[in-house]
Amino acid sequence: MATFRFAVNVTPKAGILDPQGRAVEGSLGHLGIDGVSDVRVGRRVELTVEAASQSTAREIVDRLASELLSNPLIEAYDVELLAATSTLLAEAGR
Amino acid sequence: MATFRFAVNVTPKAGILDPQGRAVEGSLGHLGIDGVSDVRVGRRVELTVEAASQSTAREIVDRLASELLSNPLIEAYDVELLAATSTLLAEAGR
């Protein structure tokens, strides 16, 4: 068994209303910040998975991301591997 | 001027209560998912910055991240460069 740390980045799909992004843009003027545009606000979920291989761990994260962490109708997600420990097995899973 | 796309990842600091993370962990059993632990839920903000150089753009993002996008008492952030366009200038800024 090896241990993997993943991040799931969930962002509103293009064309979907993003009120939090609009709120950030609305605050830029008060801070005197110029040149910032197209702000999208999403979620970032970091989690540890214990599994036999990296591919098995990634399958678990994909299922979690699509069924629990995102709403596929309005949000897209991507999965990032942050760290792998118990090195021998982690490398075998690559 | 060049255009840069950044992501700011905001996560609860270690030791800070993360009720959303606990909620995700509490749902894992219902989904029949094993081996997942240490879930932390934060925000991911993606934004476009137009600036003379990458270092200037990153200063703007840092200011935005610390003053508007995160609460430094309870949250940490990191900044990721996602893309740079208007290539000549973008490479000069690296």
Tab-separated table of C-alpha atoms in Angstrom:
chain	number	residue	atom	x	y	z
A	1	MET	CA	0.000	0.000	0.000
A	2	ALA	CA	1.137	3.543	-0.706
A	3	THR	CA	-0.179	6.910	0.359
A	4	PHE	CA	-0.989	9.681	-2.106
A	5	ARG	CA	-1.946	13.284	-1.531
A	6	PHE	CA	-4.171	14.755	-4.236
A	7	ALA	CA	-5.822	18.097	-4.903
A	8	VAL	CA	-9.137	18.383	-6.746
A	9	ASN	CA	-9.705	21.806	-8.329
A	10	VAL	CA	-13.376	22.502	-9.003
A	11	THR	CA	-14.203	25.554	-11.144
A	12	PRO	CA	-17.426	26.904	-12.633
A	13	LYS	CA	-17.719	25.948	-16.324
A	14	ALA	CA	-17.321	28.662	-18.944
A	15	GLY	CA	-20.598	30.498	-19.420
A	16	ILE	CA	-21.925	29.572	-15.970
A	17	LEU	CA	-22.737	32.538	-13.738
A	18	ASP	CA	-20.069	33.018	-11.061
A	19	PRO	CA	-21.358	35.523	-8.480
A	20	GLN	CA	-18.282	35.118	-6.229
A	21	GLY	CA	-16.022	35.993	-9.154
A	22	ARG	CA	-18.104	39.104	-9.852
A	23	ALA	CA	-17.865	40.071	-6.161
A	24	VAL	CA	-14.063	39.842	-6.258
A	25	GLU	CA	-13.973	41.958	-9.438
A	26	GLY	CA	-16.230	44.503	-7.762
A	27	SER	CA	-13.779	44.842	-4.867
A	28	LEU	CA	-10.700	45.476	-7.021
A	29	GLY	CA	-11.478	49.178	-7.375
A	30	HIS	CA	-11.627	49.670	-3.589
A	31	LEU	CA	-8.173	48.106	-3.281
A	32	GLY	CA	-6.822	50.270	-6.095
A	33	ILE	CA	-5.855	47.211	-8.155
A	34	ASP	CA	-5.823	47.583	-11.944
A	35	GLY	CA	-5.466	45.113	-14.787
A	36	VAL	CA	-7.187	42.125	-13.174
A	37	SER	CA	-10.049	40.465	-15.059
A	38	ASP	CA	-11.912	37.209	-15.700
A	39	VAL	CA	-11.972	36.110	-12.043
A	40	ARG	CA	-13.455	32.645	-11.431
A	41	VAL	CA	-13.957	31.353	-7.905
A	42	GLY	CA	-14.063	27.619	-7.295
A	43	ARG	CA	-13.110	25.087	-4.640
A	44	ARG	CA	-9.899	23.241	-3.903
A	45	VAL	CA	-10.126	19.983	-1.996
A	46	GLU	CA	-6.954	18.277	-0.783
A	47	LEU	CA	-7.115	14.672	0.401
A	48	THR	CA	-4.992	11.644	1.249
A	49	VAL	CA	-5.694	8.279	-0.379
A	50	GLU	CA	-4.220	4.960	0.678
A	51	ALA	CA	-4.262	2.485	-2.209
A	52	ALA	CA	-2.225	-0.266	-3.843
A	53	SER	CA	-1.148	1.876	-6.792
A	54	GLN	CA	-1.333	5.422	-8.064
A	55	SER	CA	-3.865	4.469	-10.751
A	56	THR	CA	-6.180	2.879	-8.156
A	57	ALA	CA	-5.848	5.972	-5.969
A	58	ARG	CA	-6.645	8.232	-8.919
A	59	GLU	CA	-9.792	6.207	-9.732
A	60	ILE	CA	-11.007	6.757	-6.167
A	61	VAL	CA	-10.335	10.505	-6.421
A	62	ASP	CA	-12.113	10.714	-9.796
A	63	ARG	CA	-15.189	9.019	-8.376
A	64	LEU	CA	-15.177	11.291	-5.340
A	65	ALA	CA	-14.701	14.396	-7.507
A	66	SER	CA	-17.537	13.594	-9.905
A	67	GLU	CA	-20.038	12.219	-7.354
A	68	LEU	CA	-19.444	14.356	-4.269
A	69	LEU	CA	-17.097	17.302	-4.797
A	70	SER	CA	-18.453	18.800	-8.029
A	71	ASN	CA	-21.747	19.304	-9.794
A	72	PRO	CA	-20.978	18.075	-13.347
A	73	LEU	CA	-23.800	20.198	-14.811
A	74	ILE	CA	-22.168	23.481	-13.895
A	75	GLU	CA	-18.641	22.680	-12.717
A	76	ALA	CA	-15.474	21.137	-14.152
A	77	TYR	CA	-12.708	19.548	-12.101
A	78	ASP	CA	-9.123	18.472	-12.527
A	79	VAL	CA	-7.004	16.248	-10.306
A	80	GLU	CA	-3.414	17.071	-9.271
A	81	LEU	CA	-1.025	14.651	-7.570
A	82	LEU	CA	0.711	16.553	-4.754
A	83	ALA	CA	2.828	13.842	-3.101
A	84	ALA	CA	3.371	10.105	-2.937
A	85	THR	CA	4.951	8.262	-0.021
A	86	SER	CA	6.074	4.668	0.650
A	87	THR	CA	8.318	5.338	-2.321
A	88	LEU	CA	8.863	1.904	-3.852
A	89	LEU	CA	5.172	1.258	-4.359
A	90	ALA	CA	4.504	4.872	-5.312
A	91	GLU	CA	7.036	4.647	-8.137
A	92	ALA	CA	5.664	1.307	-9.309
A	93	GLY	CA	2.251	2.955	-9.653
A	94	ARG	CA	3.497	5.698	-11.967
B	1	MET	CA	2.282	44.436	-21.686
B	2	ALA	CA	1.689	40.736	-21.280
B	3	THR	CA	-1.241	38.737	-20.001
B	4	PHE	CA	-0.901	36.122	-17.293
B	5	ARG	CA	-3.412	33.631	-15.943
B	6	PHE	CA	-2.865	32.700	-12.307
B	7	ALA	CA	-4.563	30.440	-9.789
B	8	VAL	CA	-4.623	31.236	-6.066
B	9	ASN	CA	-5.166	28.178	-3.862
B	10	VAL	CA	-6.484	29.071	-0.411
B	11	THR	CA	-6.534	26.306	2.211
B	12	PRO	CA	-7.311	26.248	5.934
B	13	LYS	CA	-4.099	26.245	7.979
B	14	ALA	CA	-3.100	23.077	9.827
B	15	GLY	CA	-4.912	22.885	13.153
B	16	ILE	CA	-7.764	25.153	12.031
B	17	LEU	CA	-11.225	23.572	12.168
B	18	ASP	CA	-12.432	22.619	8.677
B	19	PRO	CA	-16.141	21.720	8.880
B	20	GLN	CA	-16.448	21.243	5.097
B	21	GLY	CA	-13.611	18.721	5.182
B	22	ARG	CA	-15.328	16.833	8.004
B	23	ALA	CA	-18.581	16.843	5.988
B	24	VAL	CA	-16.816	15.278	2.994
B	25	GLU	CA	-15.237	12.633	5.240
B	26	GLY	CA	-18.648	11.897	6.734
B	27	SER	CA	-20.068	11.248	3.252
B	28	LEU	CA	-17.389	8.760	2.196
B	29	GLY	CA	-19.103	5.853	3.960
B	30	HIS	CA	-22.387	6.456	2.096
B	31	LEU	CA	-20.480	6.309	-1.209
B	32	GLY	CA	-18.696	3.123	-0.150
B	33	ILE	CA	-15.282	4.766	-0.531
B	34	ASP	CA	-12.437	3.483	1.665
B	35	GLY	CA	-8.921	4.715	2.342
B	36	VAL	CA	-9.556	8.464	2.049
B	37	SER	CA	-8.499	10.711	4.940
B	38	ASP	CA	-7.291	14.181	5.928
B	39	VAL	CA	-9.700	16.065	3.641
B	40	ARG	CA	-9.207	19.852	3.591
B	41	VAL	CA	-11.621	22.076	1.677
B	42	GLY	CA	-10.445	25.475	0.466
B	43	ARG	CA	-10.987	27.864	-2.428
B	44	ARG	CA	-9.380	28.154	-5.840
B	45	VAL	CA	-9.501	31.533	-7.547
B	46	GLU	CA	-8.354	31.843	-11.160
B	47	LEU	CA	-7.719	35.289	-12.615
B	48	THR	CA	-6.129	37.124	-15.516
B	49	VAL	CA	-3.598	39.910	-14.909
B	50	GLU	CA	-2.279	42.321	-17.502
B	51	ALA	CA	1.091	43.721	-16.465
B	52	ALA	CA	4.483	44.726	-17.825
B	53	SER	CA	6.258	41.648	-16.461
B	54	GLN	CA	5.555	38.405	-14.717
B	55	SER	CA	7.071	39.674	-11.473
B	56	THR	CA	4.786	42.743	-11.503
B	57	ALA	CA	1.801	40.497	-12.212
B	58	ARG	CA	2.736	38.196	-9.354
B	59	GLU	CA	3.009	41.153	-6.937
B	60	ILE	CA	-0.557	42.145	-7.846
B	61	VAL	CA	-1.773	38.585	-7.284
B	62	ASP	CA	0.044	38.352	-3.947
B	63	ARG	CA	-1.563	41.557	-2.743
B	64	LEU	CA	-4.990	40.376	-3.887
B	65	ALA	CA	-4.494	36.967	-2.262
B	66	SER	CA	-3.426	38.337	1.118
B	67	GLU	CA	-5.852	41.288	1.314
B	68	LEU	CA	-9.000	39.977	-0.353
B	69	LEU	CA	-8.958	36.254	-1.163
B	70	SER	CA	-7.663	34.790	2.101
B	71	ASN	CA	-7.871	35.425	5.807
B	72	PRO	CA	-4.205	35.216	6.895
B	73	LEU	CA	-5.182	34.329	10.474
B	74	ILE	CA	-6.721	31.005	9.508
B	75	GLU	CA	-5.821	30.380	5.862
B	76	ALA	CA	-2.676	29.897	3.790
B	77	TYR	CA	-2.415	30.507	0.056
B	78	ASP	CA	-0.113	29.675	-2.807
B	79	VAL	CA	0.034	31.183	-6.281
B	80	GLU	CA	0.330	29.107	-9.490
B	81	LEU	CA	1.094	30.508	-12.928
B	82	LEU	CA	-1.282	28.816	-15.383
B	83	ALA	CA	-0.471	30.575	-18.665
B	84	ALA	CA	1.354	33.564	-20.141
B	85	THR	CA	0.589	35.154	-23.492
B	86	SER	CA	2.179	37.860	-25.630
B	87	THR	CA	5.150	35.505	-25.527
B	88	LEU	CA	8.160	37.794	-25.929
B	89	LEU	CA	7.274	39.878	-22.910
B	90	ALA	CA	6.113	36.854	-20.916
B	91	GLU	CA	9.495	35.170	-21.382
B	92	ALA	CA	11.376	38.331	-20.475
B	93	GLY	CA	9.495	38.388	-17.173
B	94	ARG	CA	10.538	34.876	-16.129
